Short mmCIF file of C-alpha atoms in Angstrom, two decimals:
data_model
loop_
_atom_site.label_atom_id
_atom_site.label_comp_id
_atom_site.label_asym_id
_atom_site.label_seq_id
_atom_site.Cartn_x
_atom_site.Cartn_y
_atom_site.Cartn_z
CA UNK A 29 55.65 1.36 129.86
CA UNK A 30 54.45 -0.31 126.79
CA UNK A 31 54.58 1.10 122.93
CA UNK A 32 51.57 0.94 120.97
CA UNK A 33 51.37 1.26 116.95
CA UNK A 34 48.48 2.66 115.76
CA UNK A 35 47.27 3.43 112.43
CA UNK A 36 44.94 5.88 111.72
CA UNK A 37 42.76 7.52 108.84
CA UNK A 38 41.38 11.04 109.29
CA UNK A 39 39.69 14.05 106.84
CA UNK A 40 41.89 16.22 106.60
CA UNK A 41 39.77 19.12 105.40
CA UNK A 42 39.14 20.84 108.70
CA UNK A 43 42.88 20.38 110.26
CA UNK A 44 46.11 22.72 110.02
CA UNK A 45 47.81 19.32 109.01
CA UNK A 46 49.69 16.78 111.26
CA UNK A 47 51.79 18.74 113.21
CA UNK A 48 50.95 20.03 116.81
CA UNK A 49 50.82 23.58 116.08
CA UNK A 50 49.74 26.35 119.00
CA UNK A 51 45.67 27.11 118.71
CA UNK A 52 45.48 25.35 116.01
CA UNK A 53 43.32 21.99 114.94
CA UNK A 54 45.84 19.47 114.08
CA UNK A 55 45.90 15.59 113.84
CA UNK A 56 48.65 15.12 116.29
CA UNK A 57 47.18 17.16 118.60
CA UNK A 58 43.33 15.64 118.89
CA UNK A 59 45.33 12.43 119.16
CA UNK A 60 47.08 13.30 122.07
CA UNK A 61 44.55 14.78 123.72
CA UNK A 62 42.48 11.60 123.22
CA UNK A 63 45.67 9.43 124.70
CA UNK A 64 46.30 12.03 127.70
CA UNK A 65 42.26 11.56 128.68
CA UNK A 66 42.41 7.66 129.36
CA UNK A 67 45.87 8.37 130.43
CA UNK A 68 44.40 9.99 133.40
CA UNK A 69 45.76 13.31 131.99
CA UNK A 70 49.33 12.01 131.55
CA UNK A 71 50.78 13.83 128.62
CA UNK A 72 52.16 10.85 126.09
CA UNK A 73 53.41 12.05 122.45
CA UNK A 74 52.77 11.01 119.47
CA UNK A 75 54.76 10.33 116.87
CA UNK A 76 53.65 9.97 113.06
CA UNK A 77 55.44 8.71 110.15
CA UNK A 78 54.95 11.36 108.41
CA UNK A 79 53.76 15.06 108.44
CA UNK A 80 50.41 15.71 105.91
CA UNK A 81 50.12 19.05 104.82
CA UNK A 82 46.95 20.99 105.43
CA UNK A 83 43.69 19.50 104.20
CA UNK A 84 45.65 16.60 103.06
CA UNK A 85 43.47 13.57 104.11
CA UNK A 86 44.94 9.68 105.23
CA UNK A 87 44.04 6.10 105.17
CA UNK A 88 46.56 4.71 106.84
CA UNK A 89 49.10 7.14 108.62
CA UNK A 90 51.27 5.48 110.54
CA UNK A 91 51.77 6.57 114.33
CA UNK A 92 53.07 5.17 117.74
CA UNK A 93 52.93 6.55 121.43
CA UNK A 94 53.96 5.46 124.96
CA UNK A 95 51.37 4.16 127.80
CA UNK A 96 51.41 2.89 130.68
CA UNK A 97 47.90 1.62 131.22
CA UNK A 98 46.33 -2.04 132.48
CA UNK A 99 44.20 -1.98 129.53
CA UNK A 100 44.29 -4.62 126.37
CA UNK A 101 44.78 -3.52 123.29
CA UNK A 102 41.24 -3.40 122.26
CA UNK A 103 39.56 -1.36 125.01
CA UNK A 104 42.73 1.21 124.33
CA UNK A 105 41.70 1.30 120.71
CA UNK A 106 37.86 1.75 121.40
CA UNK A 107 39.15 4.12 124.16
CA UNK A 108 40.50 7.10 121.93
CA UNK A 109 37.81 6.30 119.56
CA UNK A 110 35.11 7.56 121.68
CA UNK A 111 37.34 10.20 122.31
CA UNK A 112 38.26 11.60 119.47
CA UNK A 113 36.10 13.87 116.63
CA UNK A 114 34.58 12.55 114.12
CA UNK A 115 36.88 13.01 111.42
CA UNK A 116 39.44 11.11 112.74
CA UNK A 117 39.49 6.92 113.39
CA UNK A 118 42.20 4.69 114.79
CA UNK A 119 41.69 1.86 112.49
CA UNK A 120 44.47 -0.39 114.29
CA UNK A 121 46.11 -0.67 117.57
CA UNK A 122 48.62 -2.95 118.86
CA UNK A 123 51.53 -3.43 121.21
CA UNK A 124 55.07 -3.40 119.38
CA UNK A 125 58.77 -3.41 120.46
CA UNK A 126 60.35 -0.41 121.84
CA UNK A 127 62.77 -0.13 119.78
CA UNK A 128 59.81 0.77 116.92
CA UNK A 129 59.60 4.19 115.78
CA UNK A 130 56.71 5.48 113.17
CA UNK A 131 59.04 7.74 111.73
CA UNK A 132 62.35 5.75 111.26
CA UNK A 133 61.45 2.49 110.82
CA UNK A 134 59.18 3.23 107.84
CA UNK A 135 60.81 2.14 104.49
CA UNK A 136 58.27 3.62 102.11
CA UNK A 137 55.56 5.97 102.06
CA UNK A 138 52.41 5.91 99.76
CA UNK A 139 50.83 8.89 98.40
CA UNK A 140 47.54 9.26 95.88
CA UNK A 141 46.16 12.74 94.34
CA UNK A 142 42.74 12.39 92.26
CA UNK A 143 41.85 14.75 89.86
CA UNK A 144 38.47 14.64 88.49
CA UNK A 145 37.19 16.28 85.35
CA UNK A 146 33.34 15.02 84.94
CA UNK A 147 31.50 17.40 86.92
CA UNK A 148 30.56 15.41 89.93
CA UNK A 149 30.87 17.18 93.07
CA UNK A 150 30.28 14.86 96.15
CA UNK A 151 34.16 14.46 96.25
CA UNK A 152 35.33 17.84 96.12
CA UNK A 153 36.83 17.54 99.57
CA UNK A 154 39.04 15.14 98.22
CA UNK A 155 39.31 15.33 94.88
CA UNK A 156 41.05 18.34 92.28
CA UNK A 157 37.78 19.05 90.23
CA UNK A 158 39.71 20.63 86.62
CA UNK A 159 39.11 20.46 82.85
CA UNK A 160 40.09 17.40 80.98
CA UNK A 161 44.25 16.61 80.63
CA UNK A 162 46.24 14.64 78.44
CA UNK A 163 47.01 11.21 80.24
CA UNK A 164 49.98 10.44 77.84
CA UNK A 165 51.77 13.56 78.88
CA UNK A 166 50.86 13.09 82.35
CA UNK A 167 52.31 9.76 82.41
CA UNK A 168 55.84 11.43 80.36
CA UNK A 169 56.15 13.92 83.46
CA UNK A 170 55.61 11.14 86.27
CA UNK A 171 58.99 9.04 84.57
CA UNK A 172 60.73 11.75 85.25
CA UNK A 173 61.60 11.76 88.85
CA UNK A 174 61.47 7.76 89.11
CA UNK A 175 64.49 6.71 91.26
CA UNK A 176 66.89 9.09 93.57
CA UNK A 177 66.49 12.83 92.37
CA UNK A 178 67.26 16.14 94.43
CA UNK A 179 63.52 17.86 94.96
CA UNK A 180 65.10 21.10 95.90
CA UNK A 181 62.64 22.57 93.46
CA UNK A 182 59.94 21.33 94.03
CA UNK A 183 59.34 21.78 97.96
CA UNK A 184 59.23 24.07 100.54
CA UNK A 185 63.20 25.08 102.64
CA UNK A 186 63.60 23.37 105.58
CA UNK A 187 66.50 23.86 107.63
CA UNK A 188 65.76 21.32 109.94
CA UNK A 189 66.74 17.84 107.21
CA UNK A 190 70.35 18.02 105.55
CA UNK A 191 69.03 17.16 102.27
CA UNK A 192 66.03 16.90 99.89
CA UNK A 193 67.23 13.83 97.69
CA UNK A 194 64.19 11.37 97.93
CA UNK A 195 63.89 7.82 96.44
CA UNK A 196 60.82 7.34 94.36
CA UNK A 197 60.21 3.88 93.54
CA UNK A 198 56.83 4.41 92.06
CA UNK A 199 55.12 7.40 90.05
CA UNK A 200 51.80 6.89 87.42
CA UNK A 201 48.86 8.34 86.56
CA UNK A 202 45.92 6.02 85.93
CA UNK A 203 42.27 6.74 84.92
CA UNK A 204 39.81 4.92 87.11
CA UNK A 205 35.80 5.35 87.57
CA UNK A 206 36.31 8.92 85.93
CA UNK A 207 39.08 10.32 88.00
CA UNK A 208 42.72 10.52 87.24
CA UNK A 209 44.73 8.99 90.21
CA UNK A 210 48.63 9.95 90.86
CA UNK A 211 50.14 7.48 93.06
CA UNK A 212 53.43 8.15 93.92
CA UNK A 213 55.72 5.99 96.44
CA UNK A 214 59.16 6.75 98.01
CA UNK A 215 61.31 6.35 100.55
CA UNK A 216 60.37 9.89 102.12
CA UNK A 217 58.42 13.12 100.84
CA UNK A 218 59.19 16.74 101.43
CA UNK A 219 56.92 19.96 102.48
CA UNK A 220 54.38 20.32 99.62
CA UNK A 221 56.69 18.29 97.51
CA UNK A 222 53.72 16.21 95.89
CA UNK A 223 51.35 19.53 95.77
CA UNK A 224 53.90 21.00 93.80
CA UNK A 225 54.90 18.33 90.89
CA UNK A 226 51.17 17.39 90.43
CA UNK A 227 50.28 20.98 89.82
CA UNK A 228 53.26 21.31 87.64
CA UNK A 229 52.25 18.07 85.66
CA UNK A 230 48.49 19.23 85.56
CA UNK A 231 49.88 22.66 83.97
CA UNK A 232 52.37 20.37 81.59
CA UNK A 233 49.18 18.41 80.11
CA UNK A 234 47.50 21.91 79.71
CA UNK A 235 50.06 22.83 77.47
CA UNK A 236 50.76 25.80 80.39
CA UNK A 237 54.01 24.81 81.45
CA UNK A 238 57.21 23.77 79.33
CA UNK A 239 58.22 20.00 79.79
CA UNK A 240 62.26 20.54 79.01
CA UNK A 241 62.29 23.32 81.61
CA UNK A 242 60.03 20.89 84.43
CA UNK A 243 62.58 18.05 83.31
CA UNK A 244 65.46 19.94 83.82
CA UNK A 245 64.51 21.17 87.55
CA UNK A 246 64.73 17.78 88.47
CA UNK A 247 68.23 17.05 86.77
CA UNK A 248 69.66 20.27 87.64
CA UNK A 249 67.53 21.53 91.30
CA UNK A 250 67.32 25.26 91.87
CA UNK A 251 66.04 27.30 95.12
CA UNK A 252 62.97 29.16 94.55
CA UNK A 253 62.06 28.30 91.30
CA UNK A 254 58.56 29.29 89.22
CA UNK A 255 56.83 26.12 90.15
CA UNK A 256 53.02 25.47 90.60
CA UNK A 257 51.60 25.98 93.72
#
C-alpha cells in the first residue's frame, strides 16, 4: 500500500464544498469516486487539508489517499484526470511517506477573496462584484487579527475542534488589475471564518459597520454575534 499526495485545483461554483456529504456534489466525493474506478472499485479515502466552504474555489488544495496499484505516478495522475468532471484537475501527484497526512502535517494555509468594483463581469464566479471601498480602512481592519486571536465570533460552532484560536501570520488588502485582493494566511481557518471578516471589513469601508465594536470582537470573542454573513 503506497500514499500518494496530490494537489488539486477545482471551481467550486457547482459543489456543496469539500466535504463528502450524502446526495450531494462535493470535491471529496468526485475524487474518490475517480480513485475507487482505477482502483478496480476499491473504496480509498481521501483526505484534504482543509474543508472549502460551498462555492469556494482552489488552486492548490492539498490532499492524500491510499492505493495499492502497479501503476507510476504519472499514469495514476492522468488516470483520475480522465475520470473526473471538468471542474476539477489534479495538478500534482506523487508518492510520499506514510507517515504524511494532508491535514496534520500542513503548517499554513493560504486564502485570497477578490472583490471587484469596475463593472466587468466575466469573473463573477469568482469574484465579489460591489461598489467602490476605502482601501486605507480595509487595510486598518486586516491588522487587526494579525497573530493568535480567538475567532469565536467570527465563525460558525463546531463541537467537533476544542478551540477556535487561529494563528494568522498574514492579512492585506492590495489593489491589483482593478480588483481588491484579501490574502490572508494562518496556521488553520474555521467554518466561514474568512466569509465572515471580509464581509465585515467590506461593511467597515462602507461606513456600515462600527470599527471599535469589529475590533473589540476579536479582543473580547462572543457566541452569536451580529456579524456579516
Amino acid at each position: 500500500m503506497a500514499r500518494y499526495k496530490i494537489t488539486v485545483q477545482y471551481d467550486g461554483s457547482g459543489f456543496r464544498g469539500w466535504q463528502l456529504q450524502k446526495n450531494q456534489r462535493t470535491i471529496q466525493g468526485e475524487l474518490e469516486q475517480a480513485v475507487n474506478k482505477i482502483n478496480k472499485n476499491k473504496k480509498s479515502r481521501i483526505h484534504g487539508a482543509g474543508r472549502t466552504d460551498t462555492g469556494v474555489h482552489a488552486t492548490g488544495q492539498v490532499a492524500h489517499f491510499d492505493l495499492n496499484i502497479d501503476m507510476k505516478s504519472e499514469n495514476i495522475k492522468d488516470a483520475l484526470n480522465g475520470n473526473l468532471p471538468r471542474d476539477i484537475k489534479v495538478m500534482e501527484l506523487s508518492k510520499t511517506n506514510e507517515n504524511f497526512h494532508a491535514r496534520f502535517s500542513a503548517i499554513k494555509r493560504y486564502y485570497q477573496y477578490r472583490v471587484r468594483n469596475d463593472g466587468f463581469i466575466l469573473d463573477r464566479n469568482f469574484t465579489w462584484h460591489i461598489d467602490s471601498l476605502d482601501l486605507k480602512m480595509l487595510n486598518k481592519s486586516a491588522k487587526i487579527f494579525l497573530g493568535e486571536n480567538d475567532f469565536t465570533s467570527f465563525s460558525k460552532s463546531n463541537e467537533e475542534i476544542e478551540h477556535r484560536r487561529c494563528i494568522v501570520y498574514e492579512s492585506i488588502w492590495k489593489e491589483e488589475d482593478q480588483v481588491l485582493n484579501y490574502y490572508i494566511v494562518a496556521n488553520r481557518f474555521l467554518h466561514h471564518m474568512v466569509r465572515y471578516l471580509v464581509g465585515t471589513m467590506v461593511e467597515i469601508a462602507r461606513s456600515r459597520y462600527d470599527f471599535d465594536f469589529f475590533k473589540n470582537l476579536i479582543k473580547s470573542p462572543k457566541e452569536n454575534v451580529n456579524v456579516v454573513k
